[in-house]
PDB file of C-alpha atoms in Angstrom:
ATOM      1  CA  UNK A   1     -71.805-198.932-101.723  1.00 94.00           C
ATOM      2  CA  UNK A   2     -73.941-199.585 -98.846  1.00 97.00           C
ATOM      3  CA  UNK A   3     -72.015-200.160 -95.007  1.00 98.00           C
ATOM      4  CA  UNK A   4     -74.732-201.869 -92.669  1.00 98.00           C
ATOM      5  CA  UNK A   5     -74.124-202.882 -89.138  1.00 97.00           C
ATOM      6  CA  UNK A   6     -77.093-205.702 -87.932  1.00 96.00           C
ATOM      7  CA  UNK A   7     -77.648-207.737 -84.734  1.00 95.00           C
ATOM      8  CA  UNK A   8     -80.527-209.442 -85.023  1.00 96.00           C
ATOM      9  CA  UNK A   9     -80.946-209.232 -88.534  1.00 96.00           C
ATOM     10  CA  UNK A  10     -84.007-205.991 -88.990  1.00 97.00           C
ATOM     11  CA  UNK A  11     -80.892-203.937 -90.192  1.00 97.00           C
ATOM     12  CA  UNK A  12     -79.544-206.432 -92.473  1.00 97.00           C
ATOM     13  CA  UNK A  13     -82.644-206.878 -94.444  1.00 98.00           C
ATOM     14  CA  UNK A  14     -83.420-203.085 -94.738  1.00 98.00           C
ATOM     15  CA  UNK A  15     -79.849-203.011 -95.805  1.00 98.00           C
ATOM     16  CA  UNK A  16     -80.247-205.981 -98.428  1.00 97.00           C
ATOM     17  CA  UNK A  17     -83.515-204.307-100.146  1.00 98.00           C
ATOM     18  CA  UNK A  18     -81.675-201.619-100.849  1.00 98.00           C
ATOM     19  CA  UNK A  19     -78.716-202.664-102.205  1.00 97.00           C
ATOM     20  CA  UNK A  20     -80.551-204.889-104.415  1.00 97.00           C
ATOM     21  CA  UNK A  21     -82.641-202.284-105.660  1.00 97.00           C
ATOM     22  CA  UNK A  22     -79.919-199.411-106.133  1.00 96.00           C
ATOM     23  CA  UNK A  23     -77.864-202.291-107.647  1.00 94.00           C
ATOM     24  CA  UNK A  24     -75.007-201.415-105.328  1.00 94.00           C
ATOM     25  CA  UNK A  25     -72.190-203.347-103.190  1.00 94.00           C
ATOM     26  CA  UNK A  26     -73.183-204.582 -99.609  1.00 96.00           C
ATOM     27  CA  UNK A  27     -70.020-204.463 -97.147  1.00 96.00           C
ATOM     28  CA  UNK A  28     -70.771-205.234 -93.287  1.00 96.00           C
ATOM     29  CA  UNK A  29     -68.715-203.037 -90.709  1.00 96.00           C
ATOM     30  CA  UNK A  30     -67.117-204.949 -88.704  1.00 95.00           C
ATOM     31  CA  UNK A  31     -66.062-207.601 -91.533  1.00 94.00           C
ATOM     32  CA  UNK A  32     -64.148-204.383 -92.808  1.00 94.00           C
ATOM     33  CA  UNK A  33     -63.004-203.176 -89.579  1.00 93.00           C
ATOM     34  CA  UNK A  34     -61.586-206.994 -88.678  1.00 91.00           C
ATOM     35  CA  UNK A  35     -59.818-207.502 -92.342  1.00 93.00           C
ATOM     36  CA  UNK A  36     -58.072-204.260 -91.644  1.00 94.00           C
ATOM     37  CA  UNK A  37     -59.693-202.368 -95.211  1.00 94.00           C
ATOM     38  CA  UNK A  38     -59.667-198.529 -94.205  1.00 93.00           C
ATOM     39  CA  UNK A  39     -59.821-197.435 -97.333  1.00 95.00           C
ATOM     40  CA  UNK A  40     -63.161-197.916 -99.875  1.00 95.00           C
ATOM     41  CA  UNK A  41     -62.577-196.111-103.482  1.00 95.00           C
ATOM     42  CA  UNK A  42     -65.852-194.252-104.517  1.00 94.00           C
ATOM     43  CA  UNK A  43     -67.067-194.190-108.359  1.00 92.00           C
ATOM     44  CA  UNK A  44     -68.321-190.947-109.685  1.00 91.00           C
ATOM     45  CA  UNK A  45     -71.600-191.904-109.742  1.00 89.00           C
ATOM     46  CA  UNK A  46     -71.374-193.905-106.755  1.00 92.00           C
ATOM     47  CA  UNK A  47     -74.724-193.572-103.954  1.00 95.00           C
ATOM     48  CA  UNK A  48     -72.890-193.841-100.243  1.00 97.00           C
ATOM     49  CA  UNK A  49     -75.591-195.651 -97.929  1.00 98.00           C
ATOM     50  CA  UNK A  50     -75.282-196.278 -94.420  1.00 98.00           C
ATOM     51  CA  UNK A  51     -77.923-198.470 -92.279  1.00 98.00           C
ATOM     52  CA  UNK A  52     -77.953-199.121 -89.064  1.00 98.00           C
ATOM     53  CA  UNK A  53     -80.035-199.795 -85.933  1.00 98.00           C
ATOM     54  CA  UNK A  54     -80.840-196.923 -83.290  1.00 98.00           C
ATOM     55  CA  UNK A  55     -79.768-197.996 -79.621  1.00 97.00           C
ATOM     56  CA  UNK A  56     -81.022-195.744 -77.381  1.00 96.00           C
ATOM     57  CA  UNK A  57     -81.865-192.862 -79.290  1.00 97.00           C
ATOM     58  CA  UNK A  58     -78.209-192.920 -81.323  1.00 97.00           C
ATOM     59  CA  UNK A  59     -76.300-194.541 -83.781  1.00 97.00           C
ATOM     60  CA  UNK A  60     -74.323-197.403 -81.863  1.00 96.00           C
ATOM     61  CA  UNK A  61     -70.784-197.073 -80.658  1.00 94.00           C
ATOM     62  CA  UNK A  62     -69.307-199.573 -83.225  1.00 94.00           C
ATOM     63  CA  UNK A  63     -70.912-197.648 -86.340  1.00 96.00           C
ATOM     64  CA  UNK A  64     -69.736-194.739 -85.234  1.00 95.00           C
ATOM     65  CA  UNK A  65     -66.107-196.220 -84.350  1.00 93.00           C
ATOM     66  CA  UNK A  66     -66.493-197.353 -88.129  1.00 96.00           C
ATOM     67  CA  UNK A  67     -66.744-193.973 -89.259  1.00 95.00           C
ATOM     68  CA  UNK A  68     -64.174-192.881 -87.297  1.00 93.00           C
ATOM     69  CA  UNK A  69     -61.783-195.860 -88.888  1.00 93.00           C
ATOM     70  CA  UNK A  70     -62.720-195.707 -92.915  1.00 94.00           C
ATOM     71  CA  UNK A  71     -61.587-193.288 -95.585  1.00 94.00           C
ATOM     72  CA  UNK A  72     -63.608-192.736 -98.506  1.00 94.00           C
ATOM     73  CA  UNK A  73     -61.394-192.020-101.496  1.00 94.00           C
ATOM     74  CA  UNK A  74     -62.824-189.928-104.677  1.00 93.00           C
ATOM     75  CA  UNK A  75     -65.233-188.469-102.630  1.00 93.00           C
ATOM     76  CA  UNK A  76     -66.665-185.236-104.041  1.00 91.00           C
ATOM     77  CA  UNK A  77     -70.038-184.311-102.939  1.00 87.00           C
ATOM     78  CA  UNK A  78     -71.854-188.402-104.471  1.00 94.00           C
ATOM     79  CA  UNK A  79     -75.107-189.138-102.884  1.00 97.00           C
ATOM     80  CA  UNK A  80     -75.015-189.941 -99.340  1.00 97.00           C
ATOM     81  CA  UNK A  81     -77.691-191.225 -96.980  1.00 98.00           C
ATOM     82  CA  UNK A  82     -78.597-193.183 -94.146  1.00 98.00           C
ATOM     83  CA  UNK A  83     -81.762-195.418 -92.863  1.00 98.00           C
ATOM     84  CA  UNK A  84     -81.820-196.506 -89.318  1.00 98.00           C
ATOM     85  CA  UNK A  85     -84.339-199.275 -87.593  1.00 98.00           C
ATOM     86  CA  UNK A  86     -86.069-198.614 -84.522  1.00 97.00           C
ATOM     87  CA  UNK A  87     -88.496-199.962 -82.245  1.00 95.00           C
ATOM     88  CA  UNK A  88     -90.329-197.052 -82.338  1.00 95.00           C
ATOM     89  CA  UNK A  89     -88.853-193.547 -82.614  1.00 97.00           C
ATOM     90  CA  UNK A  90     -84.619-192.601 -83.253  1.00 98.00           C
ATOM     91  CA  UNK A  91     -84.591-189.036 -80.950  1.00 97.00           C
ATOM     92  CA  UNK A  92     -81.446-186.991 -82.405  1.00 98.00           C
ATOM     93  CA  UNK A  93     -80.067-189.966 -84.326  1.00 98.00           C
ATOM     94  CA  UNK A  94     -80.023-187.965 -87.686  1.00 98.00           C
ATOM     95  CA  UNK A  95     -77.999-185.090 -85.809  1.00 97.00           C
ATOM     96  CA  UNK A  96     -75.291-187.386 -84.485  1.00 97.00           C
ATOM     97  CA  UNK A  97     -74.646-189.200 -87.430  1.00 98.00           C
ATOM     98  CA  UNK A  98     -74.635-186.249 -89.741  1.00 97.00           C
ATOM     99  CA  UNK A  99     -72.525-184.459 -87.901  1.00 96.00           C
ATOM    100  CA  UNK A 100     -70.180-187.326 -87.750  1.00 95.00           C
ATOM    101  CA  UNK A 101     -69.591-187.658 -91.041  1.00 95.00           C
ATOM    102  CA  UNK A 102     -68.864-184.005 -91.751  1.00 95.00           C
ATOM    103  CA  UNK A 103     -65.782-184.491 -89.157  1.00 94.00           C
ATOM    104  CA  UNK A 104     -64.839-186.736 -92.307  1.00 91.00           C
ATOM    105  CA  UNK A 105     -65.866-184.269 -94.964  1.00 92.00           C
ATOM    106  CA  UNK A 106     -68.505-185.832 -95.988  1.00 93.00           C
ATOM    107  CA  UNK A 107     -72.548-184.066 -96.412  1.00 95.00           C
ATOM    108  CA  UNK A 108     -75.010-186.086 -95.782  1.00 97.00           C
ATOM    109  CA  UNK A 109     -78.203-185.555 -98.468  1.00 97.00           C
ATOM    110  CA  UNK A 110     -80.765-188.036 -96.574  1.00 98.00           C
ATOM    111  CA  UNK A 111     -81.903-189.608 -93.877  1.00 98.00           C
ATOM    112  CA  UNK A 112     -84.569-192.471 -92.901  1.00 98.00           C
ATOM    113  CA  UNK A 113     -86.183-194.083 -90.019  1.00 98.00           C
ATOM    114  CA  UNK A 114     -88.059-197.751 -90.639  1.00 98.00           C
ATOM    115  CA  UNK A 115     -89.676-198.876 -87.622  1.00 98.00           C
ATOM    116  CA  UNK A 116     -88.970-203.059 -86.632  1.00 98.00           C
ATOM    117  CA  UNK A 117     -89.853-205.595 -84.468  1.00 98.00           C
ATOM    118  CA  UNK A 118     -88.091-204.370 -80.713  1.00 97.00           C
ATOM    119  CA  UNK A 119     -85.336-206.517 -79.212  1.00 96.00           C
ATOM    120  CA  UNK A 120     -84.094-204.419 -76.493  1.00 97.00           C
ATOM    121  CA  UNK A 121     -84.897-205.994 -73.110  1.00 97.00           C
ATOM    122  CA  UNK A 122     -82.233-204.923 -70.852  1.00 95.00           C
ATOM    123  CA  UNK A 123     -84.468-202.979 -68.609  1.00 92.00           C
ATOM    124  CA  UNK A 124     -87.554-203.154 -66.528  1.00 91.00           C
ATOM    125  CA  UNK A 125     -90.438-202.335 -69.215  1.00 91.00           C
ATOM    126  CA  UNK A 126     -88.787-203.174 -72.123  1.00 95.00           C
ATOM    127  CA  UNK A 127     -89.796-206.269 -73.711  1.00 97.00           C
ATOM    128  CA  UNK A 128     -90.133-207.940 -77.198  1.00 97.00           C
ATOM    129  CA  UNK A 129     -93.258-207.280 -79.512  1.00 97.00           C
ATOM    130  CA  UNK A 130     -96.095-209.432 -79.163  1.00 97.00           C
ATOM    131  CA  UNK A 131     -96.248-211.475 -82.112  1.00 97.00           C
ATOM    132  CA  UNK A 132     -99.129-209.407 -84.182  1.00 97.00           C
ATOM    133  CA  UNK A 133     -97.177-205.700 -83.529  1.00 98.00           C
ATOM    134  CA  UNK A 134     -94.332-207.771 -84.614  1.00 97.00           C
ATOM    135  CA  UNK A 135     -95.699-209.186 -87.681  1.00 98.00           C
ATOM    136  CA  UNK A 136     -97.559-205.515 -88.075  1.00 98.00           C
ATOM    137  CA  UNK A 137     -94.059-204.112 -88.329  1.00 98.00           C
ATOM    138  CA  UNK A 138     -92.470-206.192 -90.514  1.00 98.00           C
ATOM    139  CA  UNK A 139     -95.396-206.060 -93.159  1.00 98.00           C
ATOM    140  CA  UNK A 140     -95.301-201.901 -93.429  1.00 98.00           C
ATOM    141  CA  UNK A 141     -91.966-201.925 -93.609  1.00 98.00           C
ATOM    142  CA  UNK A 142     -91.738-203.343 -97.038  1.00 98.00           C
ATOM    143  CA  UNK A 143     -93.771-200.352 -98.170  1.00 98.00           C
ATOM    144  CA  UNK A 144     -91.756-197.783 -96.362  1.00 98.00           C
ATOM    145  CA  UNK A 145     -88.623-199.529 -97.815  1.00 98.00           C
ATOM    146  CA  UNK A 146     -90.063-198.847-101.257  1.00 98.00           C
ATOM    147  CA  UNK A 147     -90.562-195.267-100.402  1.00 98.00           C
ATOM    148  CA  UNK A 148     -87.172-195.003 -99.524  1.00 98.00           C
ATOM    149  CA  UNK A 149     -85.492-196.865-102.268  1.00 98.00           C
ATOM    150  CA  UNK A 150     -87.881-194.186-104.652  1.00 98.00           C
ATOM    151  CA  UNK A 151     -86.116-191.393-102.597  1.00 98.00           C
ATOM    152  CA  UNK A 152     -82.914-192.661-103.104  1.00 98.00           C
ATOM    153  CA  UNK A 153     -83.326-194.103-106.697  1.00 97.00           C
ATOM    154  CA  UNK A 154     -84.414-190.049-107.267  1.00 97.00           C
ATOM    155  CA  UNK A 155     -81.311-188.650-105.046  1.00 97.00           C
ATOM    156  CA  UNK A 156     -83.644-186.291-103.335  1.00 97.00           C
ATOM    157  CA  UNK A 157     -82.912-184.293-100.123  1.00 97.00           C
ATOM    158  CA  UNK A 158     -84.496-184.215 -96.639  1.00 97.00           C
ATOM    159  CA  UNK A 159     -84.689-186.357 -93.799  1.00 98.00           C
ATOM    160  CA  UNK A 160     -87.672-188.394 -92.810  1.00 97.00           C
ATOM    161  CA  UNK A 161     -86.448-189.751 -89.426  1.00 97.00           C
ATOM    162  CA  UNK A 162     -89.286-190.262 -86.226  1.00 97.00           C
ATOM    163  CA  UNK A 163     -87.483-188.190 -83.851  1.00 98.00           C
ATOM    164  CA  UNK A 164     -90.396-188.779 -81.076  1.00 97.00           C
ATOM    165  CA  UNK A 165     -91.414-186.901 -78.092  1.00 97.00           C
ATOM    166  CA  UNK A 166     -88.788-185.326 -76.437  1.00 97.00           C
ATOM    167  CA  UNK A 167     -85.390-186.419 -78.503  1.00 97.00           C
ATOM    168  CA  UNK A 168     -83.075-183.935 -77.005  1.00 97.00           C
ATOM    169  CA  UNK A 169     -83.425-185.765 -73.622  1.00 97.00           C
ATOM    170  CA  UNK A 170     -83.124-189.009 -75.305  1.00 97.00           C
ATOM    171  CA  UNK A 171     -80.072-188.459 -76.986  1.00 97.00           C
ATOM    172  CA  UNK A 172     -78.365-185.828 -74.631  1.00 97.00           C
ATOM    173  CA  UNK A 173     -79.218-187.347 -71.835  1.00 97.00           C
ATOM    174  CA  UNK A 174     -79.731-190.997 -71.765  1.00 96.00           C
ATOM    175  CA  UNK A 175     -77.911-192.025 -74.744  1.00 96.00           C
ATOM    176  CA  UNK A 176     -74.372-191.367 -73.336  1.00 96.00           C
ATOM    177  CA  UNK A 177     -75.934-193.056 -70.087  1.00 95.00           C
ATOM    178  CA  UNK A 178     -76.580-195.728 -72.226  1.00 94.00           C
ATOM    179  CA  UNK A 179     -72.751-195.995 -74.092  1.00 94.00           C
ATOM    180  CA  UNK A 180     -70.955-195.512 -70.754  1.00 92.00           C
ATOM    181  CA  UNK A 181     -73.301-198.062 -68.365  1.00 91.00           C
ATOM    182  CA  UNK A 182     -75.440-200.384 -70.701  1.00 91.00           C
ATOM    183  CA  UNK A 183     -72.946-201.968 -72.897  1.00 92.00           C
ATOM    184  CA  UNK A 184     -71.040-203.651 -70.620  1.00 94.00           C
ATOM    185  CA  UNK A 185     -71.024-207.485 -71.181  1.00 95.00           C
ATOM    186  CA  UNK A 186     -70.164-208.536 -67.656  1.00 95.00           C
ATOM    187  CA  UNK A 187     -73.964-209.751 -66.695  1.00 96.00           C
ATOM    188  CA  UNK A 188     -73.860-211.754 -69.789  1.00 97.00           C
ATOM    189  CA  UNK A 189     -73.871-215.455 -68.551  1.00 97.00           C
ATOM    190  CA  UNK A 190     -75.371-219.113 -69.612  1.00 97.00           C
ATOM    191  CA  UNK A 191     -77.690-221.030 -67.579  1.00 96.00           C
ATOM    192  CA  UNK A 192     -77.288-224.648 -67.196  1.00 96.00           C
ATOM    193  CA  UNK A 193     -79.936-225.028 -69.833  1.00 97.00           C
ATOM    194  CA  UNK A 194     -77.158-224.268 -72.660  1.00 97.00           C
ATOM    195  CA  UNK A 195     -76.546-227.082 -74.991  1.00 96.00           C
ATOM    196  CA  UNK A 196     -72.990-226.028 -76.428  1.00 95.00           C
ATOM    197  CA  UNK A 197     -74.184-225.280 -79.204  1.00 95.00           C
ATOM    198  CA  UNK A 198     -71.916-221.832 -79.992  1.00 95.00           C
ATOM    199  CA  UNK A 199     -74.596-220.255 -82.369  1.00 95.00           C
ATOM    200  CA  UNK A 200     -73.812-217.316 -79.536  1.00 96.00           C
ATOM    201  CA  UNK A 201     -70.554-217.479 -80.658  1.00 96.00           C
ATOM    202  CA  UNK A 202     -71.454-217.683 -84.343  1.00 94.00           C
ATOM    203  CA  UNK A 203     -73.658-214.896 -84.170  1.00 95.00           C
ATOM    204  CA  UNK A 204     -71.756-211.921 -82.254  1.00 95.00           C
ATOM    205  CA  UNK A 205     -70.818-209.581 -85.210  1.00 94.00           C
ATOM    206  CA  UNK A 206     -67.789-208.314 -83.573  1.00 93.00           C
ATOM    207  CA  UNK A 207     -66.611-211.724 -82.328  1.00 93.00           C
ATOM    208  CA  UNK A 208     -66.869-210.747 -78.626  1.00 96.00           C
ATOM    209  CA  UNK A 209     -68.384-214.324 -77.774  1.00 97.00           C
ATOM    210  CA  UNK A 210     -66.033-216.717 -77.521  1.00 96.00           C
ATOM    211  CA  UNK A 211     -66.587-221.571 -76.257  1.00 95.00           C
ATOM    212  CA  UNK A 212     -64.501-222.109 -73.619  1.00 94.00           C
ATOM    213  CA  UNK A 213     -65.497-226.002 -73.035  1.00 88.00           C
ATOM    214  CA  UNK A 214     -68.450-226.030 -73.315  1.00 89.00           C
ATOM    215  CA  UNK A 215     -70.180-222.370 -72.599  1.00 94.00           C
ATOM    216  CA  UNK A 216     -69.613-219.185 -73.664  1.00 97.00           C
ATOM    217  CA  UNK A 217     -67.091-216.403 -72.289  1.00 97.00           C
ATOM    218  CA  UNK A 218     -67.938-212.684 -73.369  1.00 97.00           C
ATOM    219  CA  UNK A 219     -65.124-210.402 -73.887  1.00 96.00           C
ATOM    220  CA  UNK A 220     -64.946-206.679 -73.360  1.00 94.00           C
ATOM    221  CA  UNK A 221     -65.881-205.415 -76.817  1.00 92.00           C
ATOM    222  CA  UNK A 222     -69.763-205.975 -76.326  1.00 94.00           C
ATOM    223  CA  UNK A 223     -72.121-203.386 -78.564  1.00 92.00           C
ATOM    224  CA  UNK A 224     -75.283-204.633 -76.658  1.00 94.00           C
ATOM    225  CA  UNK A 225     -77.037-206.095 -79.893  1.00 96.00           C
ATOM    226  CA  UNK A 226     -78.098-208.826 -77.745  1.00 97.00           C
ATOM    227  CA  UNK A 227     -77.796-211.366 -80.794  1.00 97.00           C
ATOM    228  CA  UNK A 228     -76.050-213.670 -78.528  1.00 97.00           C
ATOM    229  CA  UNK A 229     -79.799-213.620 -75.994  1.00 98.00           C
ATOM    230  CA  UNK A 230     -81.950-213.626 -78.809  1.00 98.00           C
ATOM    231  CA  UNK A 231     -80.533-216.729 -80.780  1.00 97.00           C
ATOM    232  CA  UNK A 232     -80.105-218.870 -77.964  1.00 97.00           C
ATOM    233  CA  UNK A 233     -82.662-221.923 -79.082  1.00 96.00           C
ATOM    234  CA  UNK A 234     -82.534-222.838 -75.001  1.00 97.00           C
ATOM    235  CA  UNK A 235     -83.032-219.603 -73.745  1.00 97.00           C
ATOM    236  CA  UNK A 236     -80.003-220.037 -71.989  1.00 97.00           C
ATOM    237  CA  UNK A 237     -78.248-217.200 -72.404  1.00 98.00           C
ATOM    238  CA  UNK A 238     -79.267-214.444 -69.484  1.00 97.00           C
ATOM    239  CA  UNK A 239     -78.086-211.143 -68.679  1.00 97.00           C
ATOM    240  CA  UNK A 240     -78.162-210.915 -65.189  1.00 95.00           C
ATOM    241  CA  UNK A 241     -82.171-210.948 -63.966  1.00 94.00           C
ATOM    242  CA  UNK A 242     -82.857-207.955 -66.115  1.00 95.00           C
ATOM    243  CA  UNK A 243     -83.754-211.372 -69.604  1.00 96.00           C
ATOM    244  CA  UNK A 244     -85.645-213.469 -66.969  1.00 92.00           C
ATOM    245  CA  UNK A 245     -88.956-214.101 -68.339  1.00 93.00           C
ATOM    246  CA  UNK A 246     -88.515-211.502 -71.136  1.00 97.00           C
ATOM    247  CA  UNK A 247     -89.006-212.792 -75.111  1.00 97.00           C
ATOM    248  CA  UNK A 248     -86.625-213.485 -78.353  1.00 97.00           C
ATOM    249  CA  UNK A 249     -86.663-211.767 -81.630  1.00 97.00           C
ATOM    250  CA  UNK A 250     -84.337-212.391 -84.983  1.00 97.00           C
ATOM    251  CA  UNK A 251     -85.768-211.278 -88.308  1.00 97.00           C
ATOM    252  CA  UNK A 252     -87.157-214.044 -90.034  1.00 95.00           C
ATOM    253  CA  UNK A 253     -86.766-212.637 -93.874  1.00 94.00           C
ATOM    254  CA  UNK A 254     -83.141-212.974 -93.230  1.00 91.00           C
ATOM    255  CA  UNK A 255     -80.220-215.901 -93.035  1.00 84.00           C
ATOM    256  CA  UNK A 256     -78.260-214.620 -90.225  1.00 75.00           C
ATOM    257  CA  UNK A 257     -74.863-216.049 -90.897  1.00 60.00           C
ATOM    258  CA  UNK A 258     -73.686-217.767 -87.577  1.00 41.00           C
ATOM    259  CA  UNK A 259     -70.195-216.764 -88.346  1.00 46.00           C
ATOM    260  CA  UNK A 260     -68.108-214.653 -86.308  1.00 41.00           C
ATOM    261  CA  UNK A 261     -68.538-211.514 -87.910  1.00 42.00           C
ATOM    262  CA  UNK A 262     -70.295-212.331 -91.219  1.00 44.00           C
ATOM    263  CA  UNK A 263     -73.292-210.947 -90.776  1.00 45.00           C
TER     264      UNK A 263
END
């Protein structure tokens, strides 16, 4: 069984590769979280995968709400692992999630990084690939997704995650700065460029977008994916000043369904 949580789509193909090649189930977060399923029955032999994208430096706030809200029934000591996306490197992501799941008595056996295209752009600096880092990306990651699926085929141990240069700050110290300030959807607005055309709506995983007439309203339950900026074919959607000028990004080996959390 393999949970994945995906914005803009890099997690969702990592996640599809390997449960395609580990011949396993594929079950998206927040479709469990908003059918109300808490509880997912493990086989013996069952591998327990978890993907997921790295916002600043962590596991997002909705995967780890996820954790918080599933039981895992039959558990005793199957494979478990995790692979995370990241622009670049995941600071103490493999220590936070790890030691969330053992507050659910559960080990963790692996852990992976896979580096994507970037879509972050909320702050000064941070911007979009250019198109050949981007395409540079998504080309190694096929091999490094066939390393893992080895590992994983072969149960082994060990974690394999690009912690960077100094991940203690990054997680410690600007990840909960991140969860507590940077989430927030208030900035989120649409220019007078936007078309109606609700694929922001569609898109949200957690249904946080909602049409109202003919533009879209955000709610209070944003987890900063930024799908709703990135799909916007007008470039309408803005987030305050911080997305003026700044580039778009969806991963373009995957159908991103545009319905409210169907990713």
């Amino acid at each position: 069984m393999i949970f994945y949580f995906s914005g803009t789509g890099n997690s969702k193909w990592i996640a599809e590769q390997i449960a395609k090649a580990q011949n396993e189930v594929l079950v998206f977060m927040p479709n469990a979280i908003r059918d109300g399923i808490e509880e997912f029955v493990l086989a013996d032999d069952e591998k327990v995968g978890f993907v997921f994208p790295v916002y600043s430096w962590g596991p997002p706030l909705s995967v780890l709400r996820f954790l918080d809200w599933i039981t895992l029934s039959n558990y005793h000591s199957q494979y478990v692992f995790f692979v995370c996306s990241c622009g670049d490197d995941t600071g103490l992501t493999e220590e936070l999630f790890r030691r969330e799941l053992s507050r659910k008595g559960m080990e963790c056996n692996a852990g992976f990084s896979v580096a994507m295209p970037n879509n972050y752009v909320l702050l000064p600096g941070f911007d979009v690939d250019k198109k050949e880092l981007e395409k540079k990306k998504l080309d190694e990651a096929v091999g490094r997704v066939e390393e893992i699926n080895d590992s994983i085929t072969g149960k082994k141990i060990g974690f394999h995650c690009n912690e960077g240069s100094f991940p203690w700050f990054k997680t410690k110290v600007l990840n909960p700065l991140f969860n507590r300030f940077m989430t927030s959807a208030k900035p989120f607005y649409a220019t007078d460029d936007c078309i109606g055309c609700k694929r922001c709506e569609r898109i949200c995983p957690v249904g946080n977008v909602v049409m109202i007439g003919w533009r879209p309203v955000w709610g209070m339950d944003c987890t900063s994916c930024l799908a709703c900026y990135h799909v916007c074919p007008k470039h309408a959607v803005q987030y305050g000043r911080r997305t003026k000028r700044k580039g778009q990004y969806l991963n373009p080996n995957v159908s991103i369904s545009h319905e409210a959390g169907a990713q």
